């Protein structure tokens, strides 16, 4: 059986998770990053998406909207712009955000507004994915 490592997820408001995990899969800017115990040191950019980790063989999910991941000395630290554990995600709010963003994209506003709507859409989709609502 593979070993475990300390997984910490921090958002601006504070620590979202601090646990022992067997595996973590994070949305890296250049693709998914999978980390097991005793991984070599690493710093990576993360994008909007879902962080999946396993604990006692069970997969848990956290939605993040980008940030950084540091791997060092059998500890993985994720510093995220926003982070919510699946069970604390308000599904109705994420669905409303998704519909608002899709409406803005259909209305084809200024380029800045379109980019903002695309990013908001990605955040809402990540939240819905983390709760298995997509
Ligand atoms: P909304 O339009 O619903 O506010 P948003 O994508 O603009 O969504 P953010 O700016 O990413 O929201 O997040 C603001 C704060 O609200 C953060 O602390 C984030 O963790 C929290 N948050 C956003 N959406 C949800 C949600 N659906 N469930 C729980 N927390 C959420």
Short mmCIF file of C-alpha atoms and ligand atoms in Angstrom, two decimals:
data_model
loop_
_atom_site.label_atom_id
_atom_site.label_comp_id
_atom_site.label_asym_id
_atom_site.label_seq_id
_atom_site.Cartn_x
_atom_site.Cartn_y
_atom_site.Cartn_z
CA UNK A 1 0.00 0.00 0.00
CA UNK A 2 1.33 3.43 -0.95
CA UNK A 3 2.08 5.92 1.82
CA UNK A 4 0.24 9.10 2.65
CA UNK A 5 1.17 12.79 2.64
CA UNK A 6 -0.17 15.95 4.25
CA UNK A 7 -2.56 17.81 1.93
CA UNK A 8 -3.38 21.42 2.80
CA UNK A 9 -5.70 23.68 0.82
CA UNK A 10 -5.75 27.37 1.73
CA UNK A 11 -8.02 30.11 0.34
CA UNK A 12 -7.93 33.83 1.26
CA UNK A 13 -10.47 33.33 4.07
CA UNK A 14 -8.45 30.52 5.66
CA UNK A 15 -7.67 26.82 5.61
CA UNK A 16 -10.20 24.74 3.69
CA UNK A 17 -8.55 21.34 4.20
CA UNK A 18 -5.69 19.86 6.20
CA UNK A 19 -5.58 16.09 6.03
CA UNK A 20 -3.58 12.98 5.17
CA UNK A 21 -4.16 11.81 1.61
CA UNK A 22 -2.96 8.94 -0.56
CA UNK A 23 -3.23 10.71 -3.92
CA UNK A 24 -4.13 14.13 -5.28
CA UNK A 25 -5.01 15.14 -8.83
CA UNK A 26 -4.92 18.90 -9.43
CA UNK A 27 -5.81 21.02 -12.49
CA UNK A 28 -2.37 22.26 -13.57
CA UNK A 29 -2.01 25.03 -16.16
CA UNK A 30 -0.31 22.49 -18.42
CA UNK A 31 -2.54 19.53 -17.60
CA UNK A 32 -3.64 17.41 -14.68
CA UNK A 33 -0.98 16.87 -12.01
CA UNK A 34 -1.11 13.62 -10.07
CA UNK A 35 0.89 13.41 -6.82
CA UNK A 36 1.62 10.40 -4.62
CA UNK A 37 3.55 10.23 -1.32
CA UNK A 38 7.21 11.24 -1.40
CA UNK A 39 6.90 13.12 -4.69
CA UNK A 40 9.86 15.24 -5.80
CA UNK A 41 9.68 18.97 -4.93
CA UNK A 42 7.53 20.96 -7.35
CA UNK A 43 5.80 24.32 -7.78
CA UNK A 44 2.99 24.57 -10.33
CA UNK A 45 0.33 27.00 -11.49
CA UNK A 46 -3.23 25.76 -11.11
CA UNK A 47 -6.26 26.76 -13.19
CA UNK A 48 -10.00 26.74 -12.44
CA UNK A 49 -11.13 23.16 -11.89
CA UNK A 50 -11.61 20.31 -9.47
CA UNK A 51 -8.96 18.97 -7.07
CA UNK A 52 -9.56 15.27 -6.41
CA UNK A 53 -7.85 13.44 -3.58
CA UNK A 54 -8.17 9.99 -2.07
CA UNK A 55 -8.44 9.24 1.59
CA UNK A 56 -8.86 5.63 2.77
CA UNK A 57 -9.47 4.79 -0.89
CA UNK A 58 -12.42 7.23 -1.15
CA UNK A 59 -12.33 10.12 -3.66
CA UNK A 60 -13.11 13.60 -2.30
CA UNK A 61 -13.44 16.78 -4.36
CA UNK A 62 -12.70 20.49 -3.93
CA UNK A 63 -13.54 23.19 -6.50
CA UNK A 64 -10.81 25.80 -6.91
CA UNK A 65 -10.53 28.87 -9.09
CA UNK A 66 -6.83 28.77 -9.81
CA UNK A 67 -3.74 29.29 -7.69
CA UNK A 68 -0.49 27.50 -6.93
CA UNK A 69 0.57 24.11 -5.70
CA UNK A 70 3.77 23.41 -3.82
CA UNK A 71 5.07 19.90 -3.19
CA UNK A 72 7.89 19.57 -0.64
CA UNK A 73 8.88 17.13 2.10
CA UNK A 74 5.83 14.91 1.71
CA UNK A 75 3.47 17.88 1.99
CA UNK A 76 1.24 19.28 -0.77
CA UNK A 77 0.05 22.85 -0.27
CA UNK A 78 -2.55 24.37 -2.57
CA UNK A 79 -2.99 28.15 -2.34
CA UNK A 80 -6.21 28.91 -4.19
CA UNK A 81 -8.04 32.10 -5.16
CA UNK A 82 -11.22 30.37 -3.95
CA UNK A 83 -11.70 26.80 -2.72
CA UNK A 84 -14.81 24.95 -1.61
CA UNK A 85 -15.13 21.36 -0.47
CA UNK A 86 -17.89 19.59 -2.41
CA UNK A 87 -20.17 19.36 0.63
CA UNK A 88 -20.03 23.13 1.23
CA UNK A 89 -20.91 24.11 -2.34
CA UNK A 90 -24.26 25.81 -2.80
CA UNK A 91 -25.52 24.08 -5.95
CA UNK A 92 -28.36 26.56 -6.61
CA UNK A 93 -25.87 29.45 -6.43
CA UNK A 94 -23.48 27.72 -8.84
CA UNK A 95 -26.35 26.97 -11.25
CA UNK A 96 -27.52 30.60 -11.09
CA UNK A 97 -23.93 31.78 -11.77
CA UNK A 98 -23.71 29.38 -14.74
CA UNK A 99 -26.98 30.68 -16.22
CA UNK A 100 -25.94 34.32 -15.70
CA UNK A 101 -22.61 33.72 -17.42
CA UNK A 102 -24.22 31.83 -20.33
CA UNK A 103 -26.74 34.65 -20.81
CA UNK A 104 -23.91 37.21 -20.92
CA UNK A 105 -22.04 35.12 -23.47
CA UNK A 106 -25.18 34.86 -25.66
CA UNK A 107 -25.66 38.63 -25.50
CA UNK A 108 -22.16 39.20 -26.91
CA UNK A 109 -21.05 42.27 -24.98
CA UNK A 110 -17.62 43.93 -24.90
CA UNK A 111 -14.54 41.73 -25.05
CA UNK A 112 -13.78 42.38 -21.38
CA UNK A 113 -17.30 41.37 -20.35
CA UNK A 114 -17.10 38.25 -22.52
CA UNK A 115 -13.81 37.20 -20.92
CA UNK A 116 -15.26 37.86 -17.47
CA UNK A 117 -18.34 35.79 -18.32
CA UNK A 118 -16.19 32.93 -19.67
CA UNK A 119 -14.17 32.83 -16.46
CA UNK A 120 -17.34 32.99 -14.31
CA UNK A 121 -18.76 30.13 -16.38
CA UNK A 122 -15.63 28.05 -15.75
CA UNK A 123 -15.90 28.68 -11.98
CA UNK A 124 -19.55 27.63 -11.93
CA UNK A 125 -18.84 24.48 -13.99
CA UNK A 126 -15.99 23.49 -11.65
CA UNK A 127 -18.34 23.88 -8.65
CA UNK A 128 -21.03 21.79 -10.30
CA UNK A 129 -18.50 19.13 -11.31
CA UNK A 130 -17.18 18.95 -7.75
CA UNK A 131 -20.72 18.18 -6.54
CA UNK A 132 -21.32 15.69 -9.38
CA UNK A 133 -24.14 17.89 -10.73
CA UNK A 134 -22.69 17.88 -14.24
P1 LIG B 1 -21.28 34.14 -7.60
O1 LIG B 1 -21.62 34.87 -8.86
O2 LIG B 1 -22.31 33.12 -7.20
O3 LIG B 1 -20.88 35.05 -6.46
P2 LIG B 1 -18.52 33.77 -8.25
O4 LIG B 1 -17.88 32.77 -9.14
O5 LIG B 1 -18.51 35.19 -8.71
O6 LIG B 1 -19.99 33.25 -7.93
P3 LIG B 1 -16.29 33.92 -6.48
O7 LIG B 1 -15.93 35.36 -6.67
O8 LIG B 1 -15.49 32.87 -7.18
O9 LIG B 1 -17.86 33.71 -6.81
O10 LIG B 1 -16.29 33.56 -4.92
C1 LIG B 1 -16.68 34.49 -3.90
C2 LIG B 1 -16.77 33.72 -2.58
O11 LIG B 1 -17.95 32.91 -2.57
C3 LIG B 1 -15.61 32.75 -2.34
O12 LIG B 1 -15.34 32.72 -0.95
C4 LIG B 1 -16.16 31.41 -2.80
O13 LIG B 1 -15.53 30.33 -2.11
C5 LIG B 1 -17.63 31.53 -2.46
N1 LIG B 1 -18.52 30.83 -3.41
C6 LIG B 1 -18.79 31.18 -4.69
N2 LIG B 1 -19.72 30.37 -5.23
C7 LIG B 1 -20.03 29.45 -4.28
C8 LIG B 1 -20.94 28.33 -4.23
N3 LIG B 1 -21.69 27.99 -5.27
N4 LIG B 1 -21.00 27.63 -3.09
C9 LIG B 1 -20.24 27.97 -2.01
N5 LIG B 1 -19.38 29.01 -1.99
C10 LIG B 1 -19.27 29.75 -3.11
#
